[in-house]
Short mmCIF file of C-alpha atoms (C1' of nucleotides) in Angstrom, two decimals:
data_model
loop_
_atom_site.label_atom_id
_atom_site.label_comp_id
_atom_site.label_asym_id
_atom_site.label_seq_id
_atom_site.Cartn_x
_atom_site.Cartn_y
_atom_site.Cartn_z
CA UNK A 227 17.00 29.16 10.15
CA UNK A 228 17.50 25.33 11.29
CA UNK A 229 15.29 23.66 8.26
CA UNK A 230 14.86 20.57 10.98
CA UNK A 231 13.05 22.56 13.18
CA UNK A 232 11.06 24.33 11.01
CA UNK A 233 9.82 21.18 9.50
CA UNK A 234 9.58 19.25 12.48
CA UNK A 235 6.73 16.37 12.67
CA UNK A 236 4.88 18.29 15.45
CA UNK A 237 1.22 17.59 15.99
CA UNK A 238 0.34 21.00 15.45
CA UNK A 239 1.53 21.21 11.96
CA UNK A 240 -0.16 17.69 11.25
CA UNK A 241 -3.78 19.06 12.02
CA UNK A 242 -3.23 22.52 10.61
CA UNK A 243 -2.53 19.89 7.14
CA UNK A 244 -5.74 18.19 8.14
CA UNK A 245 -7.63 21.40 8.87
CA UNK A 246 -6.76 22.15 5.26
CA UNK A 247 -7.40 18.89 3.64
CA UNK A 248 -10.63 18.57 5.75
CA UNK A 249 -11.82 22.29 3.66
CA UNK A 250 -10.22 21.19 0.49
CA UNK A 251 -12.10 17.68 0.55
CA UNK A 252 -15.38 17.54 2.67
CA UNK A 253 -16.83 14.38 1.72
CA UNK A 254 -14.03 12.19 2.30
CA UNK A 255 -17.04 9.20 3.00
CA UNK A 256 -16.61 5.83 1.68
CA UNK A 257 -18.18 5.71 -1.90
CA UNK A 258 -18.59 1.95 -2.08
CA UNK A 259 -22.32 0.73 -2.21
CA UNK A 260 -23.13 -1.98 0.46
CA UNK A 261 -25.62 -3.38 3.14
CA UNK A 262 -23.71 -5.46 4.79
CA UNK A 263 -20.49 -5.99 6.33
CA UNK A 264 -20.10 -8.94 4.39
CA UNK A 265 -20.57 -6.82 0.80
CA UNK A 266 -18.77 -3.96 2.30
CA UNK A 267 -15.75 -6.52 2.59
CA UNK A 268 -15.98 -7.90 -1.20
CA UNK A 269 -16.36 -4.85 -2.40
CA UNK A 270 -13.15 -3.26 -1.02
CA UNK A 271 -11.29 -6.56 -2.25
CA UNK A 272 -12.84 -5.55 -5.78
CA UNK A 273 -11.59 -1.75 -5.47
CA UNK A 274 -7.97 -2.64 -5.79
CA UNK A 275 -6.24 -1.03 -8.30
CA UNK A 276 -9.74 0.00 -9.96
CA UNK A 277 -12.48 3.09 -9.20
CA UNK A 278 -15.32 2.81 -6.27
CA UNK A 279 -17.39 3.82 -9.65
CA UNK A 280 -16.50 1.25 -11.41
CA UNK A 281 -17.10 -1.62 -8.42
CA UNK A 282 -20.71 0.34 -7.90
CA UNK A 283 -21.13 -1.24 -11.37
CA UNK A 284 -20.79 -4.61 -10.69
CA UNK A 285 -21.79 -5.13 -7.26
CA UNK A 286 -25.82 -4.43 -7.47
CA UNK A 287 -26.25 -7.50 -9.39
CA UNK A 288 -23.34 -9.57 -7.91
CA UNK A 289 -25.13 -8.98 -4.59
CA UNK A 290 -28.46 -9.13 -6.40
CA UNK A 291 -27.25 -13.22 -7.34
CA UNK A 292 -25.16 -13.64 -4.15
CA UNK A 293 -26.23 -11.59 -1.72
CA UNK A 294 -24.33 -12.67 1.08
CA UNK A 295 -20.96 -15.03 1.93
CA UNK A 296 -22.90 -18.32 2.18
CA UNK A 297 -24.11 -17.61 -1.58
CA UNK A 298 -20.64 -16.36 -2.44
CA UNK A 299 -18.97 -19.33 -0.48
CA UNK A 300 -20.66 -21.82 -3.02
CA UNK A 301 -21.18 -19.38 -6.35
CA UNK A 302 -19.15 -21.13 -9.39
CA UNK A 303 -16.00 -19.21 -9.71
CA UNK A 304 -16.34 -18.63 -13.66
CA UNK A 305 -19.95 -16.44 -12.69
CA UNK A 306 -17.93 -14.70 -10.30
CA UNK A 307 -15.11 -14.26 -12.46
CA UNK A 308 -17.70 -12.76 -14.96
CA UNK A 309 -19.75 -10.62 -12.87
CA UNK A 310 -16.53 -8.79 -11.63
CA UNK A 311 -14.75 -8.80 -14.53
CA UNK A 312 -14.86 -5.31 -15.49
CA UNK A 313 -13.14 -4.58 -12.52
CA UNK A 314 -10.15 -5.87 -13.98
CA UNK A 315 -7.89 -8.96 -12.08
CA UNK A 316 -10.95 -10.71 -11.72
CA UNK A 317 -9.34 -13.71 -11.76
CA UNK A 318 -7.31 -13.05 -8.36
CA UNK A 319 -10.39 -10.93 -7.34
CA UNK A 320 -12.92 -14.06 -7.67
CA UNK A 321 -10.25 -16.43 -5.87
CA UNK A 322 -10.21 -14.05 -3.07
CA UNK A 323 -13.86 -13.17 -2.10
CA UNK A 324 -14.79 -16.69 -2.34
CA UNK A 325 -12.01 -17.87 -0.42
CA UNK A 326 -12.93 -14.62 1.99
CA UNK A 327 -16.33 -16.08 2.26
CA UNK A 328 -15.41 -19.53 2.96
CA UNK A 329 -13.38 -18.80 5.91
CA UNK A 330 -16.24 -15.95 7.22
CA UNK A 331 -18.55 -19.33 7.26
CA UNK A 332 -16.51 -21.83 8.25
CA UNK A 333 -14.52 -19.62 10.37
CA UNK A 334 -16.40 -16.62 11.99
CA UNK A 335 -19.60 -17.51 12.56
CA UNK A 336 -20.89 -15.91 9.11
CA UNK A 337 -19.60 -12.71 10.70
CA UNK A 338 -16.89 -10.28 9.20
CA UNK A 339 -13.87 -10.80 11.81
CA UNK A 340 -13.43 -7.08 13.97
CA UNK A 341 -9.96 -7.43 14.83
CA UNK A 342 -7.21 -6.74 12.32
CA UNK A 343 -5.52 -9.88 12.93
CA UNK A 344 -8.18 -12.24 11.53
CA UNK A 345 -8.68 -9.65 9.28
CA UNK A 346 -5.61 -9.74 7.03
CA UNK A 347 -5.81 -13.43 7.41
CA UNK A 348 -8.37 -13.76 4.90
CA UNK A 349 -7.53 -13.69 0.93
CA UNK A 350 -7.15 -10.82 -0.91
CA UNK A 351 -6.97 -8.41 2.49
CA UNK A 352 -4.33 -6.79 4.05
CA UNK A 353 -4.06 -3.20 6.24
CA UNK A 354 -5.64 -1.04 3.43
CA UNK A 355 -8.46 -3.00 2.89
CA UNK A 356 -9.04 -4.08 6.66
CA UNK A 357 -8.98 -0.77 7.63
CA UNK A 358 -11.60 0.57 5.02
CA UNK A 359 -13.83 -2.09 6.49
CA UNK A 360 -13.38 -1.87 10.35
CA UNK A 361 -13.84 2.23 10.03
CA UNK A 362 -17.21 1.84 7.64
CA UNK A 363 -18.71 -1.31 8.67
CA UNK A 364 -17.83 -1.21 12.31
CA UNK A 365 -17.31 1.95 12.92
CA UNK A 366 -13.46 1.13 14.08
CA UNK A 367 -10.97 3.47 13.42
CA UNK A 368 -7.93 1.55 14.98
CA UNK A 369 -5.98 2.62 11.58
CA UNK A 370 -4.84 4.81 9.12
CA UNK A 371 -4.75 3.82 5.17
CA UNK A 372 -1.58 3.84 3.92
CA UNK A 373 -1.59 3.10 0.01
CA UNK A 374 1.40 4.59 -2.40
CA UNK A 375 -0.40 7.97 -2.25
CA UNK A 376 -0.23 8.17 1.46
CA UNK A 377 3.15 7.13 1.87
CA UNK A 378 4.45 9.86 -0.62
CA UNK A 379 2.65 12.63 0.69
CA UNK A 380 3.17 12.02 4.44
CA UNK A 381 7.06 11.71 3.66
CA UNK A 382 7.09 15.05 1.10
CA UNK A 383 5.22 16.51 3.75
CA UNK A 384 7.74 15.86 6.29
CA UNK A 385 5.53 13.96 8.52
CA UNK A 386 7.25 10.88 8.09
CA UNK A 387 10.37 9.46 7.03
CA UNK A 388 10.09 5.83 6.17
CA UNK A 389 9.48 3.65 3.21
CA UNK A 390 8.04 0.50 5.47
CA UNK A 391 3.99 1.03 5.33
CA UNK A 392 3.14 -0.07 8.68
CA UNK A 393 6.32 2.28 10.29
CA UNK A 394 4.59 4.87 8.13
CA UNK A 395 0.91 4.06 9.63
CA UNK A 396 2.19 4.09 13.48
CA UNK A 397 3.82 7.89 13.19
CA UNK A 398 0.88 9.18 11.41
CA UNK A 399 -1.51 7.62 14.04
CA UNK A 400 0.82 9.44 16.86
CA UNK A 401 0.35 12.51 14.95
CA UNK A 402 -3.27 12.59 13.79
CA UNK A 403 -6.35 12.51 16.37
CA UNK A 404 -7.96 8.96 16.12
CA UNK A 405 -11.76 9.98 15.09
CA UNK A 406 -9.86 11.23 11.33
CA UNK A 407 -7.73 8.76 10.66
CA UNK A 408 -9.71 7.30 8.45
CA UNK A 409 -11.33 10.24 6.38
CA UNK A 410 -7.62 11.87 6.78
CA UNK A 411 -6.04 9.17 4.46
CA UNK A 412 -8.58 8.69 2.14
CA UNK A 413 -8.19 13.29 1.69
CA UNK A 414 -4.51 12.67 1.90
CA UNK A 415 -5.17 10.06 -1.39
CA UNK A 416 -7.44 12.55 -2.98
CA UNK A 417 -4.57 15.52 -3.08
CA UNK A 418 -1.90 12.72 -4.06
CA UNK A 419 -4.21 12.17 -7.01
CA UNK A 420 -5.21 15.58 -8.17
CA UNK A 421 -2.32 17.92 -6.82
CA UNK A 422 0.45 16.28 -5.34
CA UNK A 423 1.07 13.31 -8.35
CA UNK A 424 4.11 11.25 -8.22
CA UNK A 425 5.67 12.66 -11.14
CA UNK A 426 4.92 16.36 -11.35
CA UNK A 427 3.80 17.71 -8.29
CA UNK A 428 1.75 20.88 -8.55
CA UNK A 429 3.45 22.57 -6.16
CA UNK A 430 2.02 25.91 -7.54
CA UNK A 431 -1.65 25.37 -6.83
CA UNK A 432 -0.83 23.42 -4.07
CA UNK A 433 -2.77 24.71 -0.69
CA UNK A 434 -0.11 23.07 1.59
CA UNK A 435 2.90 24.33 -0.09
CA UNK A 436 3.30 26.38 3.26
CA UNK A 437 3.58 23.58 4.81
CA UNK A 438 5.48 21.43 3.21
CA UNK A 439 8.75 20.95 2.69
CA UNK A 440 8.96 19.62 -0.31
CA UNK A 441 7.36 22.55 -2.07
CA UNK A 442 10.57 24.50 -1.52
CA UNK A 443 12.97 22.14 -3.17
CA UNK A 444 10.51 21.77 -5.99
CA UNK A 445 9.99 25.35 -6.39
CA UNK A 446 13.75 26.23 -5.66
CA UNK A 447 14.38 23.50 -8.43
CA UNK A 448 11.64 25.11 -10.51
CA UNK A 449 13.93 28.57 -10.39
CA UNK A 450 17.09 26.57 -11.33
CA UNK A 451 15.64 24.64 -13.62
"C1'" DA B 215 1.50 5.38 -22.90
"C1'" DT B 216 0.16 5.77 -18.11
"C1'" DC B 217 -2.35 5.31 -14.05
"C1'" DC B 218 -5.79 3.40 -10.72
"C1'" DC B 219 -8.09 4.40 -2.88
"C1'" DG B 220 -3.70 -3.44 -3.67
"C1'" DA B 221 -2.30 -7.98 -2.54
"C1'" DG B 222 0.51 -11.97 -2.97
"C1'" DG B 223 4.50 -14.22 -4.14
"C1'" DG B 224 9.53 -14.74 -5.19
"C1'" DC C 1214 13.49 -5.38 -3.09
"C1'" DC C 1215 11.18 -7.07 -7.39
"C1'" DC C 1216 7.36 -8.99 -10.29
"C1'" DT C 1217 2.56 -10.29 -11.70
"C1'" DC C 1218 -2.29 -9.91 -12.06
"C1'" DT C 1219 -6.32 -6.95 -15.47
"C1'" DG C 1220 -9.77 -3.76 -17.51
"C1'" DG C 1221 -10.92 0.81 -18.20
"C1'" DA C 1222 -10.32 5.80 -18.30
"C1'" DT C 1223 -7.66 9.54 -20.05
#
DNA sequence: ATCCCGAGGG
DNA sequence: CCCTCTGGAT
């Protein structure tokens, strides 16, 4: 049996993973709380490295004192820096949102930018969190989220086969239908966490291992080992 | 100890 | 490619 054609990247075997993930995790919704497009924006920049919980701590009365990126734009940085502190990096974090708010006034009219480009020109955001906020806010799904997580599952899975993130995020958007993209990475991030770890893959309780490559050599090395 | 739904800088 | 930034959960 020719292995490469098995395992080839087809379409077909990309949504019969998503059909799976889609059952495995249903609510694959954003979890950060927000009203705006403006707090939807800090918020993400506060969820780096650090639980949607955890920012849903903070953010009611960071948004209660600044509620929007005028009040941000001209907070003192050492109340920001405490308000988000628990978040952990706060110091970067509190940098970043102000100097995200600045440019949002000065800038854009007030208005969070809708293209990608403007996007990742502001502090503190890059693909991940600019495509978080164009899919919730705006309703945008020009990308998928590709975060260590995605990267390692979409290569075990054999549906890529690079280590560059944005090589990564244009074959899974030729493989995936554009209204998932979105809720697809954020289930792809959920297995990565619970099954499919960096370290020690639970292969055997894994619901793709059908369909993945990867599960072979780990079982196969589970039997030799 | 190790990891987190990252981003920036060298 | 590497390193740093940080608190909190487990």
């Amino acid at each position: 049996m020719n292995i490469t054609r098995k395992w080839a990247a087809t379409k077909q075997r990309a949504i019969e993973i998503l059909i799976r993930l889609k059952r495995l995790y249903p609510e694959a919704d954003c979890t950060l709380n927000y009203q705006t497009p403006v707090q939807l924006l800090v918020a993400t920049i506060l969820s780096a490295q650090c639980t949607d919980e955890r920012v849903n701590q903070v953010t009611p009365e960071l948004f209660r004192r600044f509620p929007d990126a005028q009040a941000i734009a001209h907070a003192e940085i050492e109340e920001l820096e405490q308000l988000i502190r628990s978040t952990g990096f706060y110091r970067n974090k509190a940098k970043n949102i102000q100097g995200a708010c600045r440019a949002i006034v000065e800038k854009h009219n007030h208005q969070v930018p809708k293209r990608m480009e403007l996007l990742v020109e502001l502090p503190g955001v890059a693909r991940k969190t600019a495509n978080v906020v164009l899919a919730n806010a705006y309703g945008i799904n020009q990308g998928v989220t590709v975060d260590t997580h995605v990267k390692r599952l979409s290569n075990r899975l054999g549906l890529t086969e690079n280590t560059d993130p944005v090589k990564i995020e244009r074959d899974l958007i030729r493989l995936l239908p554009q209204e998932d993209w979105e809720n697809w990475s954020i289930r792809l991030i959920y297995h990565g966490r619970a099954v499919c770890t960096a370290k020690k893959p639970a292969c055997d309780r894994c619901e793709l291992a059908d369909l993945c490559p990867a599960a072979d050599l780990s079982l196969l090395s589970n039997v030799l080992g």
